[in-house]
């Protein structure tokens, strides 16, 4: 069986974490499976590299930022390959460009155009574990690119689709997807199954898997499981096309979970929804998180976009149009 695994930065944060990951990967390999392992940068390395650039220059060209940021995953891939060799498991590490991830030319937020996994297949045939640096690829004009935040998830799903892997495991520091943030809600429940659409909603509200990767999994019908990196055999959360695949789901409660976001501003306005939407579109503000009744519309704004909102939706009391709630 061919399995693609993805280890996040917290699971590789220290040499001890990397050695532990290598031991778990070795166990899966010795069970007879072929393995491709996608890695993120160690711990907070990406943030540290960004801070390093900002402390060095006032403005960093995006091309050079890609050159800088891709080094984080390269460190992880090489160290993990070394740790696997020490476990007696043959392994080889590849950058995104070496393993055939071809992207467009948009630096710092590139999109994958195609995957040419010939080198990966060749090394799998030699019975090696293939370690791939996530978050990165190469454009057709041979420029190094990055896929934006959460790009390692996208790398893993794209490789699973291209290789026809039986499973794609997103291994992280939580048990899976929960019905609410367990740090806020004490009795939040682990969701054993979750549809792609539900997972997209959770991801947009800050869940552990990136929305782009979930959309890719849905399009190519990739079998994705989100599980704890400390125990990749745990049940975790299995993504499915529809809840018809879950026994007894016909009359399941329709509310599956509650998402949360910090620092948002809530607006209430008596403007009709169409006028409000047109006004906000004029300042490139997407009306996404909103609810409405016959008498008012409520919507959320990120703190940095409040200034955009008030240019088209007045907040003065005398207008009687909108109230800034929080």
PDB file of C-alpha atoms in Angstrom, residues 11-171:
ATOM      1  CA  UNK A  11       5.829  17.465  15.064  1.00  0.00           C
ATOM      2  CA  UNK A  12       9.381  18.209  13.858  1.00  0.00           C
ATOM      3  CA  UNK A  13      10.211  21.092  16.196  1.00  0.00           C
ATOM      4  CA  UNK A  14      13.341  19.586  17.791  1.00  0.00           C
ATOM      5  CA  UNK A  15      15.892  16.843  17.017  1.00  0.00           C
ATOM      6  CA  UNK A  16      14.015  14.662  19.523  1.00  0.00           C
ATOM      7  CA  UNK A  17      10.756  15.207  17.633  1.00  0.00           C
ATOM      8  CA  UNK A  18      12.472  14.310  14.364  1.00  0.00           C
ATOM      9  CA  UNK A  19      13.922  11.098  15.815  1.00  0.00           C
ATOM     10  CA  UNK A  20      10.480  10.161  17.173  1.00  0.00           C
ATOM     11  CA  UNK A  21       8.897  10.791  13.775  1.00  0.00           C
ATOM     12  CA  UNK A  22      11.583   8.636  12.138  1.00  0.00           C
ATOM     13  CA  UNK A  23      10.798   5.753  14.498  1.00  0.00           C
ATOM     14  CA  UNK A  24       7.080   5.934  13.676  1.00  0.00           C
ATOM     15  CA  UNK A  25       7.791   6.128   9.937  1.00  0.00           C
ATOM     16  CA  UNK A  26      10.124   3.134  10.241  1.00  0.00           C
ATOM     17  CA  UNK A  27       7.329   1.120  11.889  1.00  0.00           C
ATOM     18  CA  UNK A  28       4.968   1.865   8.994  1.00  0.00           C
ATOM     19  CA  UNK A  29       7.671   0.982   6.475  1.00  0.00           C
ATOM     20  CA  UNK A  30       8.459  -2.317   8.208  1.00  0.00           C
ATOM     21  CA  UNK A  31       4.760  -3.171   8.072  1.00  0.00           C
ATOM     22  CA  UNK A  32       5.233  -3.430   4.304  1.00  0.00           C
ATOM     23  CA  UNK A  33       3.972  -0.065   3.064  1.00  0.00           C
ATOM     24  CA  UNK A  34       5.498   2.322   0.549  1.00  0.00           C
ATOM     25  CA  UNK A  35       5.879   5.780   2.029  1.00  0.00           C
ATOM     26  CA  UNK A  36       6.171   9.347   0.792  1.00  0.00           C
ATOM     27  CA  UNK A  37       6.569  11.797   3.684  1.00  0.00           C
ATOM     28  CA  UNK A  38       5.976  15.539   3.233  1.00  0.00           C
ATOM     29  CA  UNK A  39       7.519  17.809   5.860  1.00  0.00           C
ATOM     30  CA  UNK A  40       7.030  21.363   7.048  1.00  0.00           C
ATOM     31  CA  UNK A  41       9.772  23.557   8.483  1.00  0.00           C
ATOM     32  CA  UNK A  42      10.795  22.849  12.076  1.00  0.00           C
ATOM     33  CA  UNK A  43       8.740  24.619  14.734  1.00  0.00           C
ATOM     34  CA  UNK A  44       8.689  28.369  14.181  1.00  0.00           C
ATOM     35  CA  UNK A  45      11.479  28.382  11.602  1.00  0.00           C
ATOM     36  CA  UNK A  46       9.356  29.963   8.857  1.00  0.00           C
ATOM     37  CA  UNK A  47       8.333  32.808  11.172  1.00  0.00           C
ATOM     38  CA  UNK A  48      11.951  33.213  12.255  1.00  0.00           C
ATOM     39  CA  UNK A  49      13.112  33.428   8.642  1.00  0.00           C
ATOM     40  CA  UNK A  50      10.498  36.091   7.901  1.00  0.00           C
ATOM     41  CA  UNK A  51      11.625  38.034  10.969  1.00  0.00           C
ATOM     42  CA  UNK A  52      15.242  37.673   9.857  1.00  0.00           C
ATOM     43  CA  UNK A  53      14.414  39.182   6.468  1.00  0.00           C
ATOM     44  CA  UNK A  54      12.530  42.078   8.074  1.00  0.00           C
ATOM     45  CA  UNK A  55      15.416  42.793  10.431  1.00  0.00           C
ATOM     46  CA  UNK A  56      17.870  42.812   7.518  1.00  0.00           C
ATOM     47  CA  UNK A  57      16.071  44.929   4.914  1.00  0.00           C
ATOM     48  CA  UNK A  58      13.157  47.309   4.690  1.00  0.00           C
ATOM     49  CA  UNK A  59      11.752  45.605   1.590  1.00  0.00           C
ATOM     50  CA  UNK A  60      12.367  42.016   0.506  1.00  0.00           C
ATOM     51  CA  UNK A  61      11.670  41.054  -3.140  1.00  0.00           C
ATOM     52  CA  UNK A  62       9.199  38.168  -3.280  1.00  0.00           C
ATOM     53  CA  UNK A  63      11.546  36.030  -5.365  1.00  0.00           C
ATOM     54  CA  UNK A  64      14.225  36.300  -2.697  1.00  0.00           C
ATOM     55  CA  UNK A  65      11.695  35.574   0.044  1.00  0.00           C
ATOM     56  CA  UNK A  66      10.875  32.315  -1.731  1.00  0.00           C
ATOM     57  CA  UNK A  67      14.570  31.474  -1.921  1.00  0.00           C
ATOM     58  CA  UNK A  68      14.867  32.156   1.806  1.00  0.00           C
ATOM     59  CA  UNK A  69      11.699  30.475   3.066  1.00  0.00           C
ATOM     60  CA  UNK A  70      12.193  27.210   1.167  1.00  0.00           C
ATOM     61  CA  UNK A  71      15.325  26.560   3.235  1.00  0.00           C
ATOM     62  CA  UNK A  72      13.158  25.758   6.265  1.00  0.00           C
ATOM     63  CA  UNK A  73      11.599  22.644   4.743  1.00  0.00           C
ATOM     64  CA  UNK A  74      14.958  21.607   3.277  1.00  0.00           C
ATOM     65  CA  UNK A  75      16.416  21.452   6.770  1.00  0.00           C
ATOM     66  CA  UNK A  76      13.533  19.226   7.928  1.00  0.00           C
ATOM     67  CA  UNK A  77      13.705  16.870   4.946  1.00  0.00           C
ATOM     68  CA  UNK A  78      17.448  16.296   5.254  1.00  0.00           C
ATOM     69  CA  UNK A  79      17.395  15.731   9.024  1.00  0.00           C
ATOM     70  CA  UNK A  80      14.461  13.314   8.781  1.00  0.00           C
ATOM     71  CA  UNK A  81      16.197  11.350   6.012  1.00  0.00           C
ATOM     72  CA  UNK A  82      19.314  11.150   8.208  1.00  0.00           C
ATOM     73  CA  UNK A  83      17.253   9.946  11.171  1.00  0.00           C
ATOM     74  CA  UNK A  84      15.644   7.234   9.032  1.00  0.00           C
ATOM     75  CA  UNK A  85      19.052   6.025   7.874  1.00  0.00           C
ATOM     76  CA  UNK A  86      20.004   5.725  11.540  1.00  0.00           C
ATOM     77  CA  UNK A  87      16.879   3.588  12.036  1.00  0.00           C
ATOM     78  CA  UNK A  88      18.118   1.291   9.288  1.00  0.00           C
ATOM     79  CA  UNK A  89      15.513   2.502   6.773  1.00  0.00           C
ATOM     80  CA  UNK A  90      16.787   3.638   3.344  1.00  0.00           C
ATOM     81  CA  UNK A  91      15.489   7.145   2.627  1.00  0.00           C
ATOM     82  CA  UNK A  92      16.094   9.989   0.211  1.00  0.00           C
ATOM     83  CA  UNK A  93      15.046  13.634   0.439  1.00  0.00           C
ATOM     84  CA  UNK A  94      13.765  15.799  -2.417  1.00  0.00           C
ATOM     85  CA  UNK A  95      12.939  19.467  -2.736  1.00  0.00           C
ATOM     86  CA  UNK A  96       9.667  20.411  -4.378  1.00  0.00           C
ATOM     87  CA  UNK A  97      11.423  21.043  -7.675  1.00  0.00           C
ATOM     88  CA  UNK A  98      13.368  17.763  -7.533  1.00  0.00           C
ATOM     89  CA  UNK A  99      10.188  15.732  -7.084  1.00  0.00           C
ATOM     90  CA  UNK A 100       8.393  17.417  -9.981  1.00  0.00           C
ATOM     91  CA  UNK A 101       5.995  19.924  -8.413  1.00  0.00           C
ATOM     92  CA  UNK A 102       5.478  22.460 -11.205  1.00  0.00           C
ATOM     93  CA  UNK A 103       3.773  25.740 -10.325  1.00  0.00           C
ATOM     94  CA  UNK A 104       2.842  29.051 -11.866  1.00  0.00           C
ATOM     95  CA  UNK A 105       5.212  32.007 -11.454  1.00  0.00           C
ATOM     96  CA  UNK A 106       3.466  33.797  -8.572  1.00  0.00           C
ATOM     97  CA  UNK A 107       6.102  34.110  -5.867  1.00  0.00           C
ATOM     98  CA  UNK A 108       5.011  33.501  -2.231  1.00  0.00           C
ATOM     99  CA  UNK A 109       1.563  32.209  -3.295  1.00  0.00           C
ATOM    100  CA  UNK A 110       2.077  29.911  -6.276  1.00  0.00           C
ATOM    101  CA  UNK A 111      -0.515  27.413  -7.517  1.00  0.00           C
ATOM    102  CA  UNK A 112       0.396  23.889  -8.606  1.00  0.00           C
ATOM    103  CA  UNK A 113       0.003  23.339 -12.349  1.00  0.00           C
ATOM    104  CA  UNK A 114       1.088  19.700 -12.484  1.00  0.00           C
ATOM    105  CA  UNK A 115       3.085  17.049 -10.651  1.00  0.00           C
ATOM    106  CA  UNK A 116       5.697  14.944 -12.431  1.00  0.00           C
ATOM    107  CA  UNK A 117       6.506  12.278  -9.830  1.00  0.00           C
ATOM    108  CA  UNK A 118       8.883  10.131 -11.914  1.00  0.00           C
ATOM    109  CA  UNK A 119      11.802  10.481  -9.489  1.00  0.00           C
ATOM    110  CA  UNK A 120       9.573   9.605  -6.547  1.00  0.00           C
ATOM    111  CA  UNK A 121       8.306   6.463  -8.278  1.00  0.00           C
ATOM    112  CA  UNK A 122      11.862   5.463  -9.161  1.00  0.00           C
ATOM    113  CA  UNK A 123      13.007   5.709  -5.529  1.00  0.00           C
ATOM    114  CA  UNK A 124       9.910   3.903  -4.237  1.00  0.00           C
ATOM    115  CA  UNK A 125      10.770   1.021  -6.569  1.00  0.00           C
ATOM    116  CA  UNK A 126      14.169   0.901  -4.835  1.00  0.00           C
ATOM    117  CA  UNK A 127      12.288   0.365  -1.546  1.00  0.00           C
ATOM    118  CA  UNK A 128      13.206   3.774  -0.142  1.00  0.00           C
ATOM    119  CA  UNK A 129      11.124   6.154   1.920  1.00  0.00           C
ATOM    120  CA  UNK A 130      10.882   9.416  -0.024  1.00  0.00           C
ATOM    121  CA  UNK A 131      10.983  12.615   2.036  1.00  0.00           C
ATOM    122  CA  UNK A 132       9.632  15.716   0.270  1.00  0.00           C
ATOM    123  CA  UNK A 133      10.000  19.352   1.302  1.00  0.00           C
ATOM    124  CA  UNK A 134       6.476  20.726   1.475  1.00  0.00           C
ATOM    125  CA  UNK A 135       5.290  24.248   0.674  1.00  0.00           C
ATOM    126  CA  UNK A 136       7.415  24.643  -2.471  1.00  0.00           C
ATOM    127  CA  UNK A 137       7.792  23.918  -6.169  1.00  0.00           C
ATOM    128  CA  UNK A 138       9.370  25.282  -9.314  1.00  0.00           C
ATOM    129  CA  UNK A 139       7.892  27.376 -12.111  1.00  0.00           C
ATOM    130  CA  UNK A 140       8.233  26.484 -15.785  1.00  0.00           C
ATOM    131  CA  UNK A 141      10.922  29.128 -16.090  1.00  0.00           C
ATOM    132  CA  UNK A 142      12.877  27.265 -13.367  1.00  0.00           C
ATOM    133  CA  UNK A 143      12.275  29.717 -10.537  1.00  0.00           C
ATOM    134  CA  UNK A 144      11.815  28.409  -6.999  1.00  0.00           C
ATOM    135  CA  UNK A 145       8.314  29.179  -5.679  1.00  0.00           C
ATOM    136  CA  UNK A 146       6.363  28.731  -2.463  1.00  0.00           C
ATOM    137  CA  UNK A 147       2.702  27.783  -2.150  1.00  0.00           C
ATOM    138  CA  UNK A 148       1.745  30.178   0.637  1.00  0.00           C
ATOM    139  CA  UNK A 149       0.851  29.386   4.223  1.00  0.00           C
ATOM    140  CA  UNK A 150      -0.406  25.838   4.703  1.00  0.00           C
ATOM    141  CA  UNK A 151       1.311  24.818   1.492  1.00  0.00           C
ATOM    142  CA  UNK A 152       2.694  21.578   2.924  1.00  0.00           C
ATOM    143  CA  UNK A 153      -0.851  20.189   3.242  1.00  0.00           C
ATOM    144  CA  UNK A 154      -1.398  21.062  -0.413  1.00  0.00           C
ATOM    145  CA  UNK A 155       1.884  19.374  -1.359  1.00  0.00           C
ATOM    146  CA  UNK A 156       0.833  16.163   0.397  1.00  0.00           C
ATOM    147  CA  UNK A 157      -2.605  15.986  -1.223  1.00  0.00           C
ATOM    148  CA  UNK A 158      -1.216  16.849  -4.675  1.00  0.00           C
ATOM    149  CA  UNK A 159       1.387  14.077  -4.419  1.00  0.00           C
ATOM    150  CA  UNK A 160      -1.217  11.590  -3.190  1.00  0.00           C
ATOM    151  CA  UNK A 161      -3.399  12.428  -6.197  1.00  0.00           C
ATOM    152  CA  UNK A 162      -0.521  12.219  -8.688  1.00  0.00           C
ATOM    153  CA  UNK A 163       0.810   8.936  -7.282  1.00  0.00           C
ATOM    154  CA  UNK A 164      -2.588   7.313  -6.797  1.00  0.00           C
ATOM    155  CA  UNK A 165      -1.860   6.748  -3.103  1.00  0.00           C
ATOM    156  CA  UNK A 166      -4.348   4.696  -1.117  1.00  0.00           C
ATOM    157  CA  UNK A 167      -4.140   7.062   1.847  1.00  0.00           C
ATOM    158  CA  UNK A 168      -3.039  10.615   2.603  1.00  0.00           C
ATOM    159  CA  UNK A 169      -2.443  11.184   6.308  1.00  0.00           C
ATOM    160  CA  UNK A 170      -2.185  14.743   7.647  1.00  0.00           C
ATOM    161  CA  UNK A 171      -0.358  14.241  10.946  1.00  0.00           C
TER     162      UNK A 171
END
